[in-house]
């Protein structure tokens, strides 16, 4: 049956190996040689695991944003492929075709209860499409989009047609953020590693 080329390469070859493959292009079979290279997990659109560094996050108005990773998906245990939200497992399974190079999938992990996010506390693990009208491709985009609210509100647009936009009153988030930071004993409301040079 059909097998993914990534499966064949990962189970039969090593980084540095030269592999001959035949491709069908414009009806003609062409043989080409590929040199296999190791890929850092940081280059994956959805990192399979995160080690040797703290998780990155951004919190505003009690909403916790992170980039989707294998670590987050494993919250559902060993059978996460069947128990995690289907939309997220679909992104994980097809990440190389669904996300552009350098793009990550930002998710609203959860809403830490506060007066400003009342009614949204049950929304969690949903992919974030836009914030304040700006498309979100990475966690840094969350920070940048929140710097330019839509009038008196921040508007968070979630992926999937069934989920409503989340509205946070800008003026309320400042006081609530300080309260949330104290209540949950958070050293900071955000941690985003500086980009590598």
mmCIF file of C-alpha atoms in Angstrom:
data_model
loop_
_atom_site.group_PDB
_atom_site.id
_atom_site.type_symbol
_atom_site.label_atom_id
_atom_site.label_comp_id
_atom_site.label_asym_id
_atom_site.label_seq_id
_atom_site.Cartn_x
_atom_site.Cartn_y
_atom_site.Cartn_z
ATOM 1 C CA UNK A 1 0.000 0.000 0.000
ATOM 2 C CA UNK A 2 0.883 3.662 -0.037
ATOM 3 C CA UNK A 3 3.615 4.672 2.408
ATOM 4 C CA UNK A 4 4.842 8.150 3.242
ATOM 5 C CA UNK A 5 8.300 8.856 1.917
ATOM 6 C CA UNK A 6 9.177 10.322 5.335
ATOM 7 C CA UNK A 7 8.385 6.936 6.923
ATOM 8 C CA UNK A 8 10.605 5.070 4.463
ATOM 9 C CA UNK A 9 13.463 7.521 4.905
ATOM 10 C CA UNK A 10 13.225 7.663 8.696
ATOM 11 C CA UNK A 11 13.103 3.889 9.171
ATOM 12 C CA UNK A 12 15.652 2.776 6.568
ATOM 13 C CA UNK A 13 18.221 5.561 6.331
ATOM 14 C CA UNK A 14 20.332 7.945 8.365
ATOM 15 C CA UNK A 15 21.354 11.586 8.045
ATOM 16 C CA UNK A 16 24.116 11.870 5.452
ATOM 17 C CA UNK A 17 22.932 8.865 3.420
ATOM 18 C CA UNK A 18 22.352 9.285 -0.308
ATOM 19 C CA UNK A 19 19.027 7.832 -1.392
ATOM 20 C CA UNK A 20 17.992 7.229 -4.987
ATOM 21 C CA UNK A 21 14.318 7.869 -5.695
ATOM 22 C CA UNK A 22 12.213 7.755 -8.820
ATOM 23 C CA UNK A 23 9.698 10.548 -9.305
ATOM 24 C CA UNK A 24 6.941 10.919 -11.855
ATOM 25 C CA UNK A 25 7.089 14.371 -13.445
ATOM 26 C CA UNK A 26 4.986 15.354 -16.475
ATOM 27 C CA UNK A 27 4.351 11.689 -17.211
ATOM 28 C CA UNK A 28 8.065 10.840 -17.249
ATOM 29 C CA UNK A 29 9.925 8.795 -14.641
ATOM 30 C CA UNK A 30 13.067 10.534 -13.421
ATOM 31 C CA UNK A 31 15.675 9.095 -11.063
ATOM 32 C CA UNK A 32 17.229 11.550 -8.630
ATOM 33 C CA UNK A 33 19.564 11.253 -5.658
ATOM 34 C CA UNK A 34 18.728 12.880 -2.339
ATOM 35 C CA UNK A 35 21.194 13.590 0.434
ATOM 36 C CA UNK A 36 19.389 13.190 3.750
ATOM 37 C CA UNK A 37 19.869 15.910 6.338
ATOM 38 C CA UNK A 38 18.956 15.911 10.001
ATOM 39 C CA UNK A 39 16.279 18.469 10.837
ATOM 40 C CA UNK A 40 16.168 20.244 14.167
ATOM 41 C CA UNK A 41 12.895 19.780 16.013
ATOM 42 C CA UNK A 42 12.652 23.590 16.163
ATOM 43 C CA UNK A 43 12.248 23.622 12.380
ATOM 44 C CA UNK A 44 9.074 21.546 12.574
ATOM 45 C CA UNK A 45 5.863 23.561 12.231
ATOM 46 C CA UNK A 46 4.619 21.611 15.271
ATOM 47 C CA UNK A 47 7.602 20.593 17.386
ATOM 48 C CA UNK A 48 7.354 16.914 18.393
ATOM 49 C CA UNK A 49 8.972 17.620 21.786
ATOM 50 C CA UNK A 50 10.548 20.514 23.654
ATOM 51 C CA UNK A 51 13.594 19.839 25.804
ATOM 52 C CA UNK A 52 16.364 21.928 27.363
ATOM 53 C CA UNK A 53 14.317 25.124 27.344
ATOM 54 C CA UNK A 54 11.297 26.639 29.036
ATOM 55 C CA UNK A 55 7.949 26.569 27.231
ATOM 56 C CA UNK A 56 7.035 29.812 25.491
ATOM 57 C CA UNK A 57 3.688 31.438 26.292
ATOM 58 C CA UNK A 58 1.784 34.712 26.291
ATOM 59 C CA UNK A 59 -1.035 35.572 28.713
ATOM 60 C CA UNK A 60 -3.475 38.465 28.489
ATOM 61 C CA UNK A 61 -6.791 38.810 30.283
ATOM 62 C CA UNK A 62 -6.337 35.257 31.554
ATOM 63 C CA UNK A 63 -6.082 33.828 28.017
ATOM 64 C CA UNK A 64 -3.043 31.564 27.711
ATOM 65 C CA UNK A 65 -1.487 31.298 24.230
ATOM 66 C CA UNK A 66 1.200 28.829 23.138
ATOM 67 C CA UNK A 67 2.430 27.289 19.912
ATOM 68 C CA UNK A 68 1.100 23.768 19.415
ATOM 69 C CA UNK A 69 3.675 21.083 20.162
ATOM 70 C CA UNK A 70 3.845 17.389 20.882
ATOM 71 C CA UNK A 71 4.172 18.330 24.564
ATOM 72 C CA UNK A 72 0.752 20.007 24.528
ATOM 73 C CA UNK A 73 -0.862 17.150 22.621
ATOM 74 C CA UNK A 74 0.483 14.612 25.101
ATOM 75 C CA UNK A 75 -1.685 16.214 27.791
ATOM 76 C CA UNK A 76 -4.269 13.704 26.509
ATOM 77 C CA UNK A 77 -1.948 10.789 27.364
ATOM 78 C CA UNK A 78 -0.499 8.005 25.265
ATOM 79 C CA UNK A 79 -3.598 7.811 23.073
ATOM 80 C CA UNK A 80 -3.576 11.567 22.301
ATOM 81 C CA UNK A 81 -4.067 10.974 18.561
ATOM 82 C CA UNK A 82 -7.567 9.698 19.351
ATOM 83 C CA UNK A 83 -8.356 11.851 22.407
ATOM 84 C CA UNK A 84 -7.036 15.326 21.511
ATOM 85 C CA UNK A 85 -9.248 17.680 19.465
ATOM 86 C CA UNK A 86 -9.504 16.383 15.899
ATOM 87 C CA UNK A 87 -8.687 19.776 14.402
ATOM 88 C CA UNK A 88 -5.350 19.883 16.246
ATOM 89 C CA UNK A 89 -4.374 16.275 15.476
ATOM 90 C CA UNK A 90 -5.158 16.982 11.816
ATOM 91 C CA UNK A 91 -2.736 19.913 11.877
ATOM 92 C CA UNK A 92 -0.110 17.735 13.558
ATOM 93 C CA UNK A 93 -0.566 14.933 11.030
ATOM 94 C CA UNK A 94 -0.459 17.238 7.973
ATOM 95 C CA UNK A 95 1.719 20.026 9.361
ATOM 96 C CA UNK A 96 4.128 20.166 6.393
ATOM 97 C CA UNK A 97 1.310 20.746 3.909
ATOM 98 C CA UNK A 98 -1.062 22.827 6.068
ATOM 99 C CA UNK A 99 1.479 25.324 7.426
ATOM 100 C CA UNK A 100 3.905 27.490 5.465
ATOM 101 C CA UNK A 101 7.679 27.293 6.076
ATOM 102 C CA UNK A 102 8.487 29.055 9.339
ATOM 103 C CA UNK A 103 4.831 29.120 10.380
ATOM 104 C CA UNK A 104 3.622 27.641 13.677
ATOM 105 C CA UNK A 105 0.120 26.918 14.955
ATOM 106 C CA UNK A 106 -0.786 29.152 17.887
ATOM 107 C CA UNK A 107 -3.458 27.792 20.219
ATOM 108 C CA UNK A 108 -5.509 29.275 23.008
ATOM 109 C CA UNK A 109 -4.567 26.700 25.637
ATOM 110 C CA UNK A 110 -7.077 27.799 28.275
ATOM 111 C CA UNK A 111 -8.711 30.770 29.944
ATOM 112 C CA UNK A 112 -7.628 31.322 33.530
ATOM 113 C CA UNK A 113 -10.892 32.497 35.151
ATOM 114 C CA UNK A 114 -11.216 36.248 35.563
ATOM 115 C CA UNK A 115 -14.108 38.723 35.328
ATOM 116 C CA UNK A 116 -13.000 39.891 31.872
ATOM 117 C CA UNK A 117 -13.093 36.455 30.242
ATOM 118 C CA UNK A 118 -16.309 35.257 31.871
ATOM 119 C CA UNK A 119 -18.177 32.987 29.494
ATOM 120 C CA UNK A 120 -14.990 31.916 27.713
ATOM 121 C CA UNK A 121 -13.632 29.710 30.501
ATOM 122 C CA UNK A 122 -14.627 26.493 28.690
ATOM 123 C CA UNK A 123 -12.864 27.411 25.454
ATOM 124 C CA UNK A 124 -9.462 25.799 25.281
ATOM 125 C CA UNK A 125 -7.039 24.094 22.922
ATOM 126 C CA UNK A 126 -8.442 26.004 19.956
ATOM 127 C CA UNK A 127 -6.229 27.301 17.166
ATOM 128 C CA UNK A 128 -5.976 31.083 16.889
ATOM 129 C CA UNK A 129 -6.626 32.529 13.433
ATOM 130 C CA UNK A 130 -6.536 36.285 14.069
ATOM 131 C CA UNK A 131 -6.098 38.846 16.820
ATOM 132 C CA UNK A 132 -7.317 42.395 16.247
ATOM 133 C CA UNK A 133 -7.675 41.633 12.541
ATOM 134 C CA UNK A 134 -4.084 40.415 12.137
ATOM 135 C CA UNK A 135 -3.377 36.851 11.016
ATOM 136 C CA UNK A 136 -1.445 34.844 13.607
ATOM 137 C CA UNK A 137 1.428 32.666 12.348
ATOM 138 C CA UNK A 138 3.680 32.545 15.430
ATOM 139 C CA UNK A 139 3.564 33.393 19.128
ATOM 140 C CA UNK A 140 5.383 36.686 18.436
ATOM 141 C CA UNK A 141 2.400 37.700 16.268
ATOM 142 C CA UNK A 142 0.153 37.473 19.352
ATOM 143 C CA UNK A 143 2.295 40.019 21.197
ATOM 144 C CA UNK A 144 2.472 42.329 18.177
ATOM 145 C CA UNK A 145 -1.260 42.127 17.400
ATOM 146 C CA UNK A 146 -2.194 42.937 21.000
ATOM 147 C CA UNK A 147 -0.195 46.168 20.728
ATOM 148 C CA UNK A 148 -2.875 47.459 18.302
ATOM 149 C CA UNK A 149 -6.378 46.813 19.745
ATOM 150 C CA UNK A 150 -9.605 47.392 17.818
ATOM 151 C CA UNK A 151 -10.815 50.460 19.688
ATOM 152 C CA UNK A 152 -11.642 49.541 23.287
ATOM 153 C CA UNK A 153 -11.421 45.779 22.723
ATOM 154 C CA UNK A 154 -9.044 42.996 21.785
ATOM 155 C CA UNK A 155 -10.738 40.566 19.371
ATOM 156 C CA UNK A 156 -9.424 36.978 19.208
ATOM 157 C CA UNK A 157 -10.671 34.970 16.208
ATOM 158 C CA UNK A 158 -10.458 31.210 16.647
ATOM 159 C CA UNK A 159 -10.173 28.566 13.938
ATOM 160 C CA UNK A 160 -13.250 26.487 13.262
ATOM 161 C CA UNK A 161 -16.610 27.949 12.332
ATOM 162 C CA UNK A 162 -18.395 26.912 15.557
ATOM 163 C CA UNK A 163 -16.251 29.003 17.913
ATOM 164 C CA UNK A 164 -17.157 32.636 18.642
ATOM 165 C CA UNK A 165 -14.684 35.513 18.591
ATOM 166 C CA UNK A 166 -13.420 36.400 22.060
ATOM 167 C CA UNK A 167 -13.654 40.049 23.102
ATOM 168 C CA UNK A 168 -11.554 41.448 25.950
ATOM 169 C CA UNK A 169 -11.963 45.022 27.143
ATOM 170 C CA UNK A 170 -8.502 46.569 26.871
ATOM 171 C CA UNK A 171 -8.857 48.745 29.978
ATOM 172 C CA UNK A 172 -9.795 45.733 32.135
ATOM 173 C CA UNK A 173 -6.896 43.547 31.061
ATOM 174 C CA UNK A 174 -4.239 45.630 32.837
ATOM 175 C CA UNK A 175 -5.729 45.209 36.333
ATOM 176 C CA UNK A 176 -6.762 41.610 35.654
ATOM 177 C CA UNK A 177 -3.318 40.663 34.371
ATOM 178 C CA UNK A 178 -1.707 41.840 37.604
ATOM 179 C CA UNK A 179 -4.302 39.913 39.641
ATOM 180 C CA UNK A 180 -3.822 36.745 37.553
ATOM 181 C CA UNK A 181 -0.061 36.987 37.885
ATOM 182 C CA UNK A 182 -0.364 37.186 41.687
ATOM 183 C CA UNK A 183 -3.053 34.496 41.992
ATOM 184 C CA UNK A 184 -1.165 31.942 39.883
ATOM 185 C CA UNK A 185 2.278 33.023 41.129
ATOM 186 C CA UNK A 186 3.554 33.544 37.622
ATOM 187 C CA UNK A 187 7.040 35.020 37.316
ATOM 188 C CA UNK A 188 5.944 36.719 34.102
ATOM 189 C CA UNK A 189 2.874 36.945 31.864
ATOM 190 C CA UNK A 190 4.949 36.059 28.830
ATOM 191 C CA UNK A 191 8.037 34.216 27.815
ATOM 192 C CA UNK A 192 9.148 34.306 24.211
ATOM 193 C CA UNK A 193 12.735 33.360 23.408
ATOM 194 C CA UNK A 194 14.570 35.946 21.333
ATOM 195 C CA UNK A 195 14.994 34.885 17.707
ATOM 196 C CA UNK A 196 18.340 33.292 16.884
ATOM 197 C CA UNK A 197 20.684 35.498 14.812
#
